PDB file of C-alpha atoms in Angstrom:
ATOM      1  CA  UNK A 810     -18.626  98.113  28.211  1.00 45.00           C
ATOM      2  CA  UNK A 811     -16.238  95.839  26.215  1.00 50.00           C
ATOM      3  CA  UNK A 812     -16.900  93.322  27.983  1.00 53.00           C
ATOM      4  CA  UNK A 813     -21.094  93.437  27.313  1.00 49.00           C
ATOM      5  CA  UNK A 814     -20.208  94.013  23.675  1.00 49.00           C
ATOM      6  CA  UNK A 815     -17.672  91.037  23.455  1.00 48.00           C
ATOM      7  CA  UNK A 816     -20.656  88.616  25.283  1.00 46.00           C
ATOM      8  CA  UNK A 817     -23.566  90.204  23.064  1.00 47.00           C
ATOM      9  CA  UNK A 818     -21.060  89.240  19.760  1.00 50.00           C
ATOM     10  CA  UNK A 819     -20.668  85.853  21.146  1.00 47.00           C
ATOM     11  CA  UNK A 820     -24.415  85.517  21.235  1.00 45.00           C
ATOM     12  CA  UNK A 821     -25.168  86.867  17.666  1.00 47.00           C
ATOM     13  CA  UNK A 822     -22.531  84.537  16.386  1.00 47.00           C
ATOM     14  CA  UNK A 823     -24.320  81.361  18.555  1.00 49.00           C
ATOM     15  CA  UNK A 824     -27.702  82.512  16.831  1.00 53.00           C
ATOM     16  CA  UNK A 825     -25.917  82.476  13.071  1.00 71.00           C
ATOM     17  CA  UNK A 826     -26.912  80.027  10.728  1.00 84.00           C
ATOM     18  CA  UNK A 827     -24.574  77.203   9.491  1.00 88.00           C
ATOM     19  CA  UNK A 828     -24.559  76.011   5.760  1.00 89.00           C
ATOM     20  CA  UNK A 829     -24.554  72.766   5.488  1.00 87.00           C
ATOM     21  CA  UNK A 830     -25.088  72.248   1.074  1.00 89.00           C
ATOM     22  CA  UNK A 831     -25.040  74.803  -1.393  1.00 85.00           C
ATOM     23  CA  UNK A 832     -25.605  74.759  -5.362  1.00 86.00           C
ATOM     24  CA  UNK A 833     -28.944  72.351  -4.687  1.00 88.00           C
ATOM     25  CA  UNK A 834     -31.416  71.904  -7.235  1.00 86.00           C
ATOM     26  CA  UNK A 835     -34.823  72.690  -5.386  1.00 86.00           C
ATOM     27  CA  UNK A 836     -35.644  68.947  -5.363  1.00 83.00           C
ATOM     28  CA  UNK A 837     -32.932  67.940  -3.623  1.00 85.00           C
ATOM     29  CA  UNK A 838     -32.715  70.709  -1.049  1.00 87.00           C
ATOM     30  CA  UNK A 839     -36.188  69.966  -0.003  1.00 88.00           C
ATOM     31  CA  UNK A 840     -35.146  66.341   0.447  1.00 85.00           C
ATOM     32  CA  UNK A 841     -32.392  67.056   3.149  1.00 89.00           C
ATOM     33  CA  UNK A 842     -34.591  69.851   4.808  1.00 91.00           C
ATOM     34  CA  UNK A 843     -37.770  67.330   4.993  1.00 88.00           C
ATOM     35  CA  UNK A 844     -35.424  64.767   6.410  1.00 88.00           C
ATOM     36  CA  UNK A 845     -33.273  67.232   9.199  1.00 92.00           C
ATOM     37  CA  UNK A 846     -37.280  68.532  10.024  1.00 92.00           C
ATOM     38  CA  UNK A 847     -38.681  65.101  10.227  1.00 89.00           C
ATOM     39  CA  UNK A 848     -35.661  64.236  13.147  1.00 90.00           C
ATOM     40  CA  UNK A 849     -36.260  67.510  14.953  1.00 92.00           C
ATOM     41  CA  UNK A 850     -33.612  69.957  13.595  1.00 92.00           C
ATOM     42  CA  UNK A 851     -35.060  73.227  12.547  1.00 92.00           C
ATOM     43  CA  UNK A 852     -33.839  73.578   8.915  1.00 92.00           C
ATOM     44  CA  UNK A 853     -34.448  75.745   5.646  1.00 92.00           C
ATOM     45  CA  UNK A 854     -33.355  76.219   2.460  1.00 91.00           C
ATOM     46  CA  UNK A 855     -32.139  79.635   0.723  1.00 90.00           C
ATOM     47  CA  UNK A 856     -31.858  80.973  -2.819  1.00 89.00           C
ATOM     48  CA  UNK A 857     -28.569  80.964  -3.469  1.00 87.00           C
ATOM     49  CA  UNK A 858     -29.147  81.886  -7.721  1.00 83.00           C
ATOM     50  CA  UNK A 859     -32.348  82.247  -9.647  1.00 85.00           C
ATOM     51  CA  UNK A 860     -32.853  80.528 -12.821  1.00 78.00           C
ATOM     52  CA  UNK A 861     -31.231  82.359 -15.830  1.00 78.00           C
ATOM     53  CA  UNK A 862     -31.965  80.551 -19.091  1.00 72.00           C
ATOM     54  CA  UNK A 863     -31.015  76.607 -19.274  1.00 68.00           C
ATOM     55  CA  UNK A 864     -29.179  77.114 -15.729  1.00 76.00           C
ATOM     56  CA  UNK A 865     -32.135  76.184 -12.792  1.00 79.00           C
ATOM     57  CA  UNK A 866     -32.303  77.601  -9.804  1.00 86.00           C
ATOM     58  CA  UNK A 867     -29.906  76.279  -7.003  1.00 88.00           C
ATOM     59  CA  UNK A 868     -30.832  76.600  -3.231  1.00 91.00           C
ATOM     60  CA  UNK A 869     -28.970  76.058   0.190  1.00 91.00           C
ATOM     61  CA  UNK A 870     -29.897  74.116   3.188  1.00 92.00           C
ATOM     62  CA  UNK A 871     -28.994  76.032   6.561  1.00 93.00           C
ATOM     63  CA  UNK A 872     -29.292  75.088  10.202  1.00 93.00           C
ATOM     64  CA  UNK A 873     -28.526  76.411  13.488  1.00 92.00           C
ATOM     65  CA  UNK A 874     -24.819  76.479  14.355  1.00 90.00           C
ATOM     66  CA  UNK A 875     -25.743  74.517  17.385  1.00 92.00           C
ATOM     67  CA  UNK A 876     -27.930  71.545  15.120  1.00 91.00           C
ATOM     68  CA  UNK A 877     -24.821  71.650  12.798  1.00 91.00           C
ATOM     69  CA  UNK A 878     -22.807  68.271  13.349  1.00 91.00           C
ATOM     70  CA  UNK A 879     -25.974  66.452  14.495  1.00 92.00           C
ATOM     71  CA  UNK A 880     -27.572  67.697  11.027  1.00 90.00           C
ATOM     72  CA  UNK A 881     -24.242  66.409   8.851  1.00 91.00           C
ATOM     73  CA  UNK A 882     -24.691  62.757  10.687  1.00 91.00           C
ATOM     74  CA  UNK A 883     -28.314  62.595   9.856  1.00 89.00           C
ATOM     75  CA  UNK A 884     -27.935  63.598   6.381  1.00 88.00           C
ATOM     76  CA  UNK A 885     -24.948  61.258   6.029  1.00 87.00           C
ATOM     77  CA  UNK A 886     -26.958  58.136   7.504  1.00 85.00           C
ATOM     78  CA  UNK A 887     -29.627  59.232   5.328  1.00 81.00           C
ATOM     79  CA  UNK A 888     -27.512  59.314   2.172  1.00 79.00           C
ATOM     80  CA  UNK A 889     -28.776  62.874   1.505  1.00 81.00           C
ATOM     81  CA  UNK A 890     -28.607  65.324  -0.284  1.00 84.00           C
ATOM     82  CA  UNK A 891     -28.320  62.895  -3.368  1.00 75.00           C
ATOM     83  CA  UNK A 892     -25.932  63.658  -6.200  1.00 68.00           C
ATOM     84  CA  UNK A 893     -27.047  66.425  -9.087  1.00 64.00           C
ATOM     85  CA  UNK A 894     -27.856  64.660 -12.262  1.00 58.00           C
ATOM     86  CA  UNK A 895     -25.886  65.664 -15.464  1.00 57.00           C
ATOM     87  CA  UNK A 896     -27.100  66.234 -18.126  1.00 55.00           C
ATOM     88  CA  UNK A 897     -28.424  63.620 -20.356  1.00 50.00           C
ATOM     89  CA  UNK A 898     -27.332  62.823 -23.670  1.00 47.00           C
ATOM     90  CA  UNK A 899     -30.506  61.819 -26.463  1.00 46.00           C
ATOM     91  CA  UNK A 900     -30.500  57.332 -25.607  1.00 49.00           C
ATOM     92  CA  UNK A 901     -30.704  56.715 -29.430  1.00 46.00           C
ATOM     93  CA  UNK A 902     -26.716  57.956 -29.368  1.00 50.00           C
ATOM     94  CA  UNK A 903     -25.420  56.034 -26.658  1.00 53.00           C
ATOM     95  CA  UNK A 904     -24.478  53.475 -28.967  1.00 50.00           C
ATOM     96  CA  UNK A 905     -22.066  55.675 -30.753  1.00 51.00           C
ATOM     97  CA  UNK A 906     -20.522  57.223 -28.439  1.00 52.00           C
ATOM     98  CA  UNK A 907     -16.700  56.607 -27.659  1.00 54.00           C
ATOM     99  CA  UNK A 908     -15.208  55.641 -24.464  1.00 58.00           C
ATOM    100  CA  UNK A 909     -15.540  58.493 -21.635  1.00 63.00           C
ATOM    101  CA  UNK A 910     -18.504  59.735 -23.317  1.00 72.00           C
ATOM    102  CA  UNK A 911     -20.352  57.106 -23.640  1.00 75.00           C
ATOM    103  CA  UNK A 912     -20.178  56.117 -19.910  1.00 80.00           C
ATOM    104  CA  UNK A 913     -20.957  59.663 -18.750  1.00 81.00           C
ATOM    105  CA  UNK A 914     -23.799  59.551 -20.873  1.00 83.00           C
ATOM    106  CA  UNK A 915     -24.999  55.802 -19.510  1.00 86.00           C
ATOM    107  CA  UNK A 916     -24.373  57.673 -15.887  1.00 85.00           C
ATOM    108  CA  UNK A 917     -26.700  60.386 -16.950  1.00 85.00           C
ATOM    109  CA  UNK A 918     -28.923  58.131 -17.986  1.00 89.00           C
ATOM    110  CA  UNK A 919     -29.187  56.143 -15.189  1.00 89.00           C
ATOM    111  CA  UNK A 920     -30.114  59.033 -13.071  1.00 86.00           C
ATOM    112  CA  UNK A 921     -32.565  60.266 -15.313  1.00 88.00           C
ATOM    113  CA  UNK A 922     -34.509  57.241 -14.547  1.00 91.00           C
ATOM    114  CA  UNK A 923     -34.077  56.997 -11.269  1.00 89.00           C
ATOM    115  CA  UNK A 924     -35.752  60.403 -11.022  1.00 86.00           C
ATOM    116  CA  UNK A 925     -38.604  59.235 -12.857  1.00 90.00           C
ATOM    117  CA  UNK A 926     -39.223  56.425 -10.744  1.00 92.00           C
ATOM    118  CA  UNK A 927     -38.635  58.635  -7.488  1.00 87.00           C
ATOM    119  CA  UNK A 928     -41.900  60.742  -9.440  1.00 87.00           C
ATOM    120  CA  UNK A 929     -44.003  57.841  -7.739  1.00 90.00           C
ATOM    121  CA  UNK A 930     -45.492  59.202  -4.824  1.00 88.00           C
ATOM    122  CA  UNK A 931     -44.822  55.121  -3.302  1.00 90.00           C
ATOM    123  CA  UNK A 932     -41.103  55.620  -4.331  1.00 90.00           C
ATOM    124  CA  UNK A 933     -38.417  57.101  -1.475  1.00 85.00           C
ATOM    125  CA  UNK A 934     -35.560  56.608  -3.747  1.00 86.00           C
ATOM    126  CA  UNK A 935     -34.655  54.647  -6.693  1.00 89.00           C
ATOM    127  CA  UNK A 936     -31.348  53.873  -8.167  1.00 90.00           C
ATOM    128  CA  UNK A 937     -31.313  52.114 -11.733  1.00 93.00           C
ATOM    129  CA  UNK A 938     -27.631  50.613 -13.028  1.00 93.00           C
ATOM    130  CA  UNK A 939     -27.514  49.657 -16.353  1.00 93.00           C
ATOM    131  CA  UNK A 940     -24.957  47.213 -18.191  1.00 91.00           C
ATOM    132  CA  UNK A 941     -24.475  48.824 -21.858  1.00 86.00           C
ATOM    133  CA  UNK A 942     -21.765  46.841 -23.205  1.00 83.00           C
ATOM    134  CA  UNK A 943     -19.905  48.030 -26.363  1.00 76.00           C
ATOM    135  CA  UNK A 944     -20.216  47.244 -29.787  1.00 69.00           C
ATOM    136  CA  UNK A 945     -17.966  44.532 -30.762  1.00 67.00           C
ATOM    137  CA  UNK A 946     -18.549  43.435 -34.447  1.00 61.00           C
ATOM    138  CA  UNK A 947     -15.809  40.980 -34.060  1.00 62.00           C
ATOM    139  CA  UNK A 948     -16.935  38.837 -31.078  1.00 60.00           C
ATOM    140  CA  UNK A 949     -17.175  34.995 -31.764  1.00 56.00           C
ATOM    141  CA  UNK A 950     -20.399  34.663 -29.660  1.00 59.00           C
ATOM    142  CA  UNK A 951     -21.905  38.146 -31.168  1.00 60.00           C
ATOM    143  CA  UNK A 952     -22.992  40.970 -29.380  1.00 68.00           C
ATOM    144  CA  UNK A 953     -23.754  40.643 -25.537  1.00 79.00           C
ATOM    145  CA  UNK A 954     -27.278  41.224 -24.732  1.00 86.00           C
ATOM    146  CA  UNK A 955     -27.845  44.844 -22.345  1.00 91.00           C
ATOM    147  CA  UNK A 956     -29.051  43.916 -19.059  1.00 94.00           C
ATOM    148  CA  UNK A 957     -30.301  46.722 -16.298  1.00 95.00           C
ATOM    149  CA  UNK A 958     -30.953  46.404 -12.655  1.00 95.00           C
ATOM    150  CA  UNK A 959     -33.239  48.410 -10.240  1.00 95.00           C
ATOM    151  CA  UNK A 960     -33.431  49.497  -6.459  1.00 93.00           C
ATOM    152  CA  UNK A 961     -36.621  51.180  -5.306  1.00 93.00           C
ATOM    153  CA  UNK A 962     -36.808  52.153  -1.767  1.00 89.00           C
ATOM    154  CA  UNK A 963     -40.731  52.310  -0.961  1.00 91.00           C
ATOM    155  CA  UNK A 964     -42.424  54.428   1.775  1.00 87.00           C
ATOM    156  CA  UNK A 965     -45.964  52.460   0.546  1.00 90.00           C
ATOM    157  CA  UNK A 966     -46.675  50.036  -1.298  1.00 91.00           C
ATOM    158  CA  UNK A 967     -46.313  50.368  -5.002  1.00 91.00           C
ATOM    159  CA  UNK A 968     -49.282  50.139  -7.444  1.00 90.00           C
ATOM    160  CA  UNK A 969     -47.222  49.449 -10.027  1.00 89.00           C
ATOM    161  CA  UNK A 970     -46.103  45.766 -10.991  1.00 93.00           C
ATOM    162  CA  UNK A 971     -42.271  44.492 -11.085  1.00 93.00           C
ATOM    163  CA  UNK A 972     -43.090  43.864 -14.737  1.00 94.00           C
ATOM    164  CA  UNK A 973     -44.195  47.347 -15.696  1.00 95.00           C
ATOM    165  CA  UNK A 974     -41.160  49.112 -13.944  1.00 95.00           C
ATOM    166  CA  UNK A 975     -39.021  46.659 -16.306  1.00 95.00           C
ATOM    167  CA  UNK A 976     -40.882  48.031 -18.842  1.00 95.00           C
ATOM    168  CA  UNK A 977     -40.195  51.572 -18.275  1.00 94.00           C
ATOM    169  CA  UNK A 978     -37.270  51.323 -17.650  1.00 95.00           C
ATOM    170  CA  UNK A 979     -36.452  49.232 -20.959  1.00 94.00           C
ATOM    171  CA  UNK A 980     -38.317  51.672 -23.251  1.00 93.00           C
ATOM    172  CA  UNK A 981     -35.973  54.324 -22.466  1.00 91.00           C
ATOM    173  CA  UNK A 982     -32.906  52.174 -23.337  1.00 91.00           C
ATOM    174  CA  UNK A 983     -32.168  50.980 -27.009  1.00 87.00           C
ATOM    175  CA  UNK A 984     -31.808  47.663 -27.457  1.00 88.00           C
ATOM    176  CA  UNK A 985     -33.320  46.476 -23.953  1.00 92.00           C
ATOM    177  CA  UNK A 986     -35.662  43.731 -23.229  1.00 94.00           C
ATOM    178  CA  UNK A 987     -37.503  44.112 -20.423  1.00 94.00           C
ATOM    179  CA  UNK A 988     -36.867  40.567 -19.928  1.00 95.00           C
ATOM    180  CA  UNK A 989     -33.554  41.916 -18.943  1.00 95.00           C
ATOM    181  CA  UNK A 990     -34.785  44.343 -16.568  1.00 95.00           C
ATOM    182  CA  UNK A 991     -34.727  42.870 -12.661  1.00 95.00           C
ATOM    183  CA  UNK A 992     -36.665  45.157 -10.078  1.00 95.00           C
ATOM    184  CA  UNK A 993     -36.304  44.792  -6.454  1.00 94.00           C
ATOM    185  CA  UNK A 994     -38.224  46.322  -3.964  1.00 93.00           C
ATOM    186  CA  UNK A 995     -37.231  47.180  -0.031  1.00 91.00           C
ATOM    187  CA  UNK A 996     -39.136  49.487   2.534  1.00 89.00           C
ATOM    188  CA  UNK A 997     -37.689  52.922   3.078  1.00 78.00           C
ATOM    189  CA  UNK A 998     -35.524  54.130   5.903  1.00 67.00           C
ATOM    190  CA  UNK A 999     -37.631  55.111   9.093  1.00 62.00           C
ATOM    191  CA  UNK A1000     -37.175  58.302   9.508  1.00 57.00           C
ATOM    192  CA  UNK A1001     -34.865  59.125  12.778  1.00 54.00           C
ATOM    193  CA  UNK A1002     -36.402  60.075  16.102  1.00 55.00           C
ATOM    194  CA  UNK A1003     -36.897  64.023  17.062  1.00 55.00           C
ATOM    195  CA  UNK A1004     -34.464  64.806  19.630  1.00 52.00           C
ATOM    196  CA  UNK A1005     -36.231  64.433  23.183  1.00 49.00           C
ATOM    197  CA  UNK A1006     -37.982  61.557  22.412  1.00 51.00           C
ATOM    198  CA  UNK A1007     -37.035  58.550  24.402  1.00 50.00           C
ATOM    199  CA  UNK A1008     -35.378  55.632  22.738  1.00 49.00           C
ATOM    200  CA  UNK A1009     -37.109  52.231  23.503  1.00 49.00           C
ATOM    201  CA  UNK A1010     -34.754  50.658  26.557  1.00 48.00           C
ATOM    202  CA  UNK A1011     -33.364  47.469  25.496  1.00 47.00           C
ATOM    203  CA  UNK A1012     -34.986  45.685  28.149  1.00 49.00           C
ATOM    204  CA  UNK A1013     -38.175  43.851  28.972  1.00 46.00           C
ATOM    205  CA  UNK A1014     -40.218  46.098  27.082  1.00 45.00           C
ATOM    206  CA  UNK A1015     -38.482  46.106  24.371  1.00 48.00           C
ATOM    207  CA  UNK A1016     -38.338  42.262  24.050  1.00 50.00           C
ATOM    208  CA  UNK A1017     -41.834  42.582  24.409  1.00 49.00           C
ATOM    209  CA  UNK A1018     -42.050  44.618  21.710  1.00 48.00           C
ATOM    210  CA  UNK A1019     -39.873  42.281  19.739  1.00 54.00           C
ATOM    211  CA  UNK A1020     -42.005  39.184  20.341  1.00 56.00           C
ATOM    212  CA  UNK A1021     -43.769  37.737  17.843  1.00 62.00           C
ATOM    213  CA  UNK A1022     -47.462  37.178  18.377  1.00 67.00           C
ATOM    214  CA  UNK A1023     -47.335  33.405  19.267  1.00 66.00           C
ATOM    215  CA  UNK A1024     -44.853  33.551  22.072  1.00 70.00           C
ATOM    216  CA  UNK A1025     -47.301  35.759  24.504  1.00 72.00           C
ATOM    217  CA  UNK A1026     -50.061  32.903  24.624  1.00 77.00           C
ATOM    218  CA  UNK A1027     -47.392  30.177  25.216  1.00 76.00           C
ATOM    219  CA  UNK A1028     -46.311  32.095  28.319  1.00 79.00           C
ATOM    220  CA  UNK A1029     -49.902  32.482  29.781  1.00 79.00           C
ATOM    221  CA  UNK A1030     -50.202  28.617  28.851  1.00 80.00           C
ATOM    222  CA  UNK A1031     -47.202  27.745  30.517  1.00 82.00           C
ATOM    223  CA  UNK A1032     -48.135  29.795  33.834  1.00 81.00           C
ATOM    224  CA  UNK A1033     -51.483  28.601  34.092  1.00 80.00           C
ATOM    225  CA  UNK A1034     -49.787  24.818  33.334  1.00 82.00           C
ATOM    226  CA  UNK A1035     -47.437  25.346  36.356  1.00 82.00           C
ATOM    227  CA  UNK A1036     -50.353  27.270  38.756  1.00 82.00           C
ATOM    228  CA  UNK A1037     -52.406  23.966  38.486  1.00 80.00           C
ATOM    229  CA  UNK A1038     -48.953  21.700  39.187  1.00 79.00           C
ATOM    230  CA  UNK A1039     -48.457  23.666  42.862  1.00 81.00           C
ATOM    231  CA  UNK A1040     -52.103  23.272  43.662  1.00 78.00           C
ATOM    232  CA  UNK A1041     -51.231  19.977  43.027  1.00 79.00           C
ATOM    233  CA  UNK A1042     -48.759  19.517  44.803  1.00 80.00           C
ATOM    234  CA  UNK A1043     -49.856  21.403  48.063  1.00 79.00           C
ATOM    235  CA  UNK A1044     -53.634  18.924  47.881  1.00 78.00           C
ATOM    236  CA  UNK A1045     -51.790  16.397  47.813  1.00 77.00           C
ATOM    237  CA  UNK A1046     -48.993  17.256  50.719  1.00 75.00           C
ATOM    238  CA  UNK A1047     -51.982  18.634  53.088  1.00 76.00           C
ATOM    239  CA  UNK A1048     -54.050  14.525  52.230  1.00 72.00           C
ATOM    240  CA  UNK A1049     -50.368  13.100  52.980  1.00 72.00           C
ATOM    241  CA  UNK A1050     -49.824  14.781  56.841  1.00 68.00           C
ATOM    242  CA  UNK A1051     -53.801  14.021  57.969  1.00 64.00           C
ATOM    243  CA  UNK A1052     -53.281  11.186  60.409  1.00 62.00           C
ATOM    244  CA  UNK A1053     -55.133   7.980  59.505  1.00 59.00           C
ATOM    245  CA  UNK A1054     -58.847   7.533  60.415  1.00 56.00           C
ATOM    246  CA  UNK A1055     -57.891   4.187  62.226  1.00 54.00           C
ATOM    247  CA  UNK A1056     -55.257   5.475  64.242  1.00 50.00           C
ATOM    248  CA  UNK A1057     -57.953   8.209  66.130  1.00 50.00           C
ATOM    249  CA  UNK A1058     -59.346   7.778  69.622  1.00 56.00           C
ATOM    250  CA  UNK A1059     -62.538   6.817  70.103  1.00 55.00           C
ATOM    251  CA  UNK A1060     -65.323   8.265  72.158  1.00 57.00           C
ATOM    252  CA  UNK A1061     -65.782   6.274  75.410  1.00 55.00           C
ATOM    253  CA  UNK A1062     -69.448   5.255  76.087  1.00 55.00           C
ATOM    254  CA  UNK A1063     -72.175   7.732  77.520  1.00 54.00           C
ATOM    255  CA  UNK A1064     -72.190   6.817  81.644  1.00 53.00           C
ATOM    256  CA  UNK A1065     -69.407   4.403  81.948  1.00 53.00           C
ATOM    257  CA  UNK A1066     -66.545   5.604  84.652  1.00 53.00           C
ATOM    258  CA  UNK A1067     -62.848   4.640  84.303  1.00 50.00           C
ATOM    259  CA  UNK A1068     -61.636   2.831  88.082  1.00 49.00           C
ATOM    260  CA  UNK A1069     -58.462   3.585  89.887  1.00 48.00           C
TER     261      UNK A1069
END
């Protein structure tokens, strides 16, 4: 009887659910439960605290104990789930801010944008760094222009231009230019295989796949090149063992006998 009560605990516990994050904005924890779900790994999310006043809501993201370390790798390969946002400070004070402040307020900042970017239904992720540099009244060549830099990681192709994300992004930063501003662009991560599903073997196949779309005609060329060399080659061997027509015996004459 203890026994059968010791195996049944065993299985409960096997059947438990692992916690992989907790204290997720919503956002986020649907991020890492898409991805895990996309790959094959059963996953959900669970309220962990509703929203009470300024505070949102924060969520969980569970899998089976089994799908645990298998879960952590994807989500680390992935770079998911992203880092929480603080809060940001107004952008018309970032220039008076001192020291520590001001650079967790430029932090805040920059991923305030980057989740207004990620709003694009094109745009997987986006990661915006900008250069703020401080006020110094007493530099010879005058104060240093701002200067910002963005990463978009696109799942479609944007219908936005380079020059209008520059432009968005500069509006939210005093002093600037979109000018200043440099976008680049870069497809999204494929999203990982479901478990089960055969890899493609490094072999033949996928060369194959690998091959761009000039090199299968040159091969068909180059077979149907050598086919007509060994026809060739065997017409002319076959014309080269046929014995001479001058060398052949000829018929002897109707009624004439040979003598002893």
């Amino acid at each position: 009887m203890g026994r059968a009560a010791l195996l049944a605990g065993l299985a409960g516990l096997g059947g438990c659910d692992a916690e992989l994050y907790h204290d997720l904005p919503e956002r986020r924890a649907n991020e890492a439960v898409l991805a895990l779900r996309e790959a094959g790994v059963r996953a959900d999310k669970r309220l962990e605290q509703r929203a009470v006043g300024p505070r949102p809501a924060s969520f969980a993201v569970t899998v089976a104990q089994a799908d645990e370390p298998r879960a952590l790798r994807l989500l680390a390969e992935r770079g998911l789930p992203r880092a929480v946002s603080p809060p940001a400070a107004a952008a018309s004070s970032l220039l008076g801010l001192p020291g520590d402040g001001r650079a967790e307020a430029v932090t805040a900042l920059q991923a305030r944008l980057g989740e207004t970017l990620e709003s694009l239904p094109a745009v997987q992720e986006a990661r915006v760094h900008l250069a703020l540099p401080e006020p110094e009244p007493l530099h010879p060549l005058g104060q240093l222009r701002p200067t910002a830099s963005v990463l978009l990681r696109l799942r479609a192709p944007l219908s936005l231009a380079a020059a209008d994300v520059a432009l968005l992004v500069a509006r939210a930063v005093p002093g600037l230019d979109a000018a200043d501003v440099a976008v680049v662009s870069t497809p999204a991560l494929a999203a990982p295989s479901p478990a089960g599903t055969p890899e493609p073997s490094p072999g033949m196949a996928g060369a194959a796949a690998r091959a761009p779309a000039w090199l299968l005609p040159l091969l068909l060329s180059l077979c149907v090149a050598l086919l007509g060399v060994c026809v060739a080659l065997l017409a002319a061997l076959r014309v080269r063992r046929r014995p001479p027509a001058s060398l052949a015996p000829s018929p002897e004459p109707a009624g004439r006998r040979a003598f002893p």
